[in-house]
Structure formats: structure tokens, C-alpha cells
mmCIF file of C-alpha atoms in Angstrom:
data_model
loop_
_atom_site.group_PDB
_atom_site.id
_atom_site.type_symbol
_atom_site.label_atom_id
_atom_site.label_comp_id
_atom_site.label_asym_id
_atom_site.label_seq_id
_atom_site.Cartn_x
_atom_site.Cartn_y
_atom_site.Cartn_z
ATOM 1 C CA MET A 1 0.816 -30.247 -26.731
ATOM 2 C CA PRO A 2 -0.864 -27.078 -25.419
ATOM 3 C CA ILE A 3 0.441 -24.955 -22.567
ATOM 4 C CA LEU A 4 -1.837 -25.589 -19.589
ATOM 5 C CA VAL A 5 -2.733 -22.326 -17.823
ATOM 6 C CA SER A 6 -4.547 -21.486 -14.581
ATOM 7 C CA ILE A 7 -5.574 -18.085 -13.245
ATOM 8 C CA VAL A 8 -5.768 -16.964 -9.613
ATOM 9 C CA GLU A 9 -7.535 -13.571 -9.604
ATOM 10 C CA ASP A 10 -10.140 -12.262 -7.170
ATOM 11 C CA TYR A 11 -11.700 -9.642 -9.435
ATOM 12 C CA ALA A 12 -14.207 -11.562 -11.564
ATOM 13 C CA PRO A 13 -14.211 -9.228 -14.634
ATOM 14 C CA VAL A 14 -10.403 -9.415 -14.924
ATOM 15 C CA ARG A 15 -10.447 -13.186 -14.373
ATOM 16 C CA LYS A 16 -13.086 -13.546 -17.120
ATOM 17 C CA ILE A 17 -11.163 -11.435 -19.646
ATOM 18 C CA MET A 18 -7.917 -13.296 -18.995
ATOM 19 C CA ALA A 19 -9.734 -16.635 -19.267
ATOM 20 C CA GLU A 20 -11.273 -15.641 -22.609
ATOM 21 C CA ARG A 21 -7.903 -14.527 -23.988
ATOM 22 C CA ILE A 22 -6.191 -17.733 -22.963
ATOM 23 C CA GLY A 23 -9.108 -19.899 -24.086
ATOM 24 C CA GLN A 24 -8.897 -18.414 -27.588
ATOM 25 C CA ALA A 25 -5.105 -18.508 -27.875
ATOM 26 C CA PRO A 26 -3.632 -21.149 -30.144
ATOM 27 C CA GLY A 27 -1.437 -23.590 -28.256
ATOM 28 C CA MET A 28 -2.928 -22.817 -24.834
ATOM 29 C CA LYS A 29 -5.564 -24.503 -22.728
ATOM 30 C CA LEU A 30 -7.198 -22.969 -19.667
ATOM 31 C CA VAL A 31 -7.377 -25.643 -16.961
ATOM 32 C CA GLY A 32 -8.515 -23.654 -13.939
ATOM 33 C CA THR A 33 -9.655 -20.314 -12.560
ATOM 34 C CA TYR A 34 -9.638 -19.466 -8.873
ATOM 35 C CA PRO A 35 -11.066 -16.442 -7.028
ATOM 36 C CA ASP A 36 -8.657 -16.732 -4.095
ATOM 37 C CA ALA A 37 -5.451 -18.323 -2.857
ATOM 38 C CA GLU A 38 -7.244 -20.787 -0.629
ATOM 39 C CA SER A 39 -9.133 -22.455 -3.480
ATOM 40 C CA ALA A 40 -5.963 -22.509 -5.597
ATOM 41 C CA LEU A 41 -4.025 -24.180 -2.763
ATOM 42 C CA GLU A 42 -6.709 -26.850 -2.522
ATOM 43 C CA ASP A 43 -7.176 -27.577 -6.227
ATOM 44 C CA LEU A 44 -3.965 -26.770 -8.133
ATOM 45 C CA PRO A 45 -1.921 -29.693 -6.757
ATOM 46 C CA ARG A 46 -4.601 -32.068 -8.107
ATOM 47 C CA HIS A 47 -4.923 -30.230 -11.448
ATOM 48 C CA PRO A 48 -1.491 -28.750 -12.138
ATOM 49 C CA ALA A 49 -0.825 -26.210 -14.845
ATOM 50 C CA ASP A 50 2.339 -25.382 -16.759
ATOM 51 C CA VAL A 51 1.803 -21.680 -16.028
ATOM 52 C CA VAL A 52 -0.212 -19.998 -13.267
ATOM 53 C CA LEU A 53 -1.127 -16.319 -13.509
ATOM 54 C CA MET A 54 -1.255 -15.228 -9.866
ATOM 55 C CA ASP A 55 -2.707 -11.955 -8.624
ATOM 56 C CA ILE A 56 -0.267 -10.518 -6.099
ATOM 57 C CA ASN A 57 -3.009 -8.783 -4.038
ATOM 58 C CA LEU A 58 -5.570 -11.411 -3.114
ATOM 59 C CA PRO A 59 -8.017 -11.152 -0.215
ATOM 60 C CA GLY A 60 -7.110 -13.417 2.689
ATOM 61 C CA LEU A 61 -3.890 -15.199 1.814
ATOM 62 C CA CYS A 62 -1.844 -13.057 -0.600
ATOM 63 C CA GLY A 63 -0.511 -14.285 -3.924
ATOM 64 C CA ILE A 64 3.093 -14.273 -2.693
ATOM 65 C CA GLU A 65 2.289 -16.655 0.170
ATOM 66 C CA CYS A 66 0.229 -18.811 -2.182
ATOM 67 C CA VAL A 67 3.227 -19.217 -4.494
ATOM 68 C CA ARG A 68 5.488 -19.940 -1.512
ATOM 69 C CA ARG A 69 3.191 -22.820 -0.524
ATOM 70 C CA LEU A 70 2.509 -24.168 -4.018
ATOM 71 C CA LYS A 71 6.003 -24.080 -5.532
ATOM 72 C CA PRO A 72 7.372 -27.008 -3.448
ATOM 73 C CA GLN A 73 4.351 -29.098 -4.475
ATOM 74 C CA LEU A 74 4.526 -27.999 -8.131
ATOM 75 C CA PRO A 75 8.208 -27.436 -8.917
ATOM 76 C CA ALA A 76 7.674 -27.606 -12.698
ATOM 77 C CA THR A 77 4.894 -24.993 -12.653
ATOM 78 C CA GLN A 78 5.859 -21.455 -13.620
ATOM 79 C CA PHE A 79 4.157 -18.692 -11.628
ATOM 80 C CA VAL A 80 3.703 -15.256 -13.188
ATOM 81 C CA MET A 81 2.652 -12.569 -10.730
ATOM 82 C CA MET A 82 0.008 -10.147 -11.952
ATOM 83 C CA THR A 83 0.063 -6.689 -10.388
ATOM 84 C CA VAL A 84 -1.582 -3.323 -10.931
ATOM 85 C CA TYR A 85 1.442 -1.250 -9.951
ATOM 86 C CA MET A 86 5.171 -1.708 -10.302
ATOM 87 C CA ASP A 87 6.057 -2.446 -6.651
ATOM 88 C CA ALA A 88 9.692 -3.549 -6.549
ATOM 89 C CA ASP A 89 9.513 -4.828 -2.962
ATOM 90 C CA ARG A 90 6.518 -7.087 -3.578
ATOM 91 C CA ILE A 91 7.882 -8.291 -6.893
ATOM 92 C CA PHE A 92 11.190 -9.187 -5.236
ATOM 93 C CA LYS A 93 9.327 -11.081 -2.491
ATOM 94 C CA ALA A 94 7.289 -12.934 -5.130
ATOM 95 C CA LEU A 95 10.409 -13.960 -7.036
ATOM 96 C CA ALA A 96 12.046 -15.081 -3.782
ATOM 97 C CA ALA A 97 8.923 -17.181 -3.046
ATOM 98 C CA GLY A 98 9.293 -19.033 -6.358
ATOM 99 C CA ALA A 99 7.617 -16.895 -9.010
ATOM 100 C CA THR A 100 9.237 -16.890 -12.433
ATOM 101 C CA GLY A 101 8.253 -13.344 -13.370
ATOM 102 C CA TYR A 102 5.638 -10.655 -13.213
ATOM 103 C CA LEU A 103 3.330 -8.798 -15.539
ATOM 104 C CA LEU A 104 1.355 -5.606 -15.115
ATOM 105 C CA LYS A 105 -2.405 -6.139 -15.370
ATOM 106 C CA ARG A 106 -2.596 -3.348 -17.923
ATOM 107 C CA SER A 107 -0.364 -5.355 -20.277
ATOM 108 C CA SER A 108 -1.776 -5.963 -23.720
ATOM 109 C CA HIS A 109 -3.348 -9.208 -24.900
ATOM 110 C CA THR A 110 -0.199 -9.891 -26.936
ATOM 111 C CA GLU A 111 2.119 -9.250 -23.978
ATOM 112 C CA LEU A 112 0.086 -11.588 -21.763
ATOM 113 C CA LEU A 113 0.233 -14.464 -24.236
ATOM 114 C CA GLN A 114 3.910 -13.817 -24.975
ATOM 115 C CA ALA A 115 4.746 -13.927 -21.252
ATOM 116 C CA ILE A 116 2.936 -17.247 -20.882
ATOM 117 C CA ARG A 117 4.827 -18.710 -23.841
ATOM 118 C CA GLU A 118 8.176 -17.403 -22.576
ATOM 119 C CA VAL A 119 7.925 -18.839 -19.083
ATOM 120 C CA ALA A 120 6.541 -22.128 -20.410
ATOM 121 C CA ALA A 121 9.579 -22.453 -22.666
#
């Protein structure tokens, strides 16, 4: 059974690259991509994923608040925060909101897929 993955990322080129990587990865299936927290809040509860890659800095509602709202509705879903910079304060807040971990956006293709597999396990 494949790992179901969704992406919440406002920057379209990054969202596209991540979607391609996940779509080509054995044992994974991309089930949703969202350009903002608001669309993820509306759709993810109806189409849950095993793992959600969540941009920490989204326009409008931030990724941390999105996780805080989604986690009670999707307790089995693992949220991995994606960030450009190592910001200990924001990462701590994300973990406190219900995220399982974080990954730097500059992480390699291999590191991204490994992180998804680890939190899914």
C-alpha cells in the first residue's frame, strides 16, 4: 500500500518539483497539492494523506496555524514542516502545534523521500 502524500506550498515551482519527485517515487502516491493553508484546510479532511509536506511560511494563514487546525481532524496524518532557514523558534512552534518533524527546502531528493518514509513508519 503506497504512502499517500499531500503538499501545501505557495511557490508553484517548488510545489511542482516536489510533486514530480513524489509522483515518481516507488511506494508513494501524491494525493493533493495546495497553494495555501485555506485550500488545504478545506480539502485535506475530505482527502486525507498519510504525510503532508507543509510550508511553514504561507501567505495568509501560516503553516503552523494550518497544522494546529488540521491535526485534531487528522490525528493519524504526519505533518512535516518545510522551511528555507533553520529557525528554532518556528520549528518548536510547529512541533507544538502537531507537526512530526521538519525539513529544509534545500534538502536533496533522497532526503525528502527518506523523511516521508520515516514519518510514515
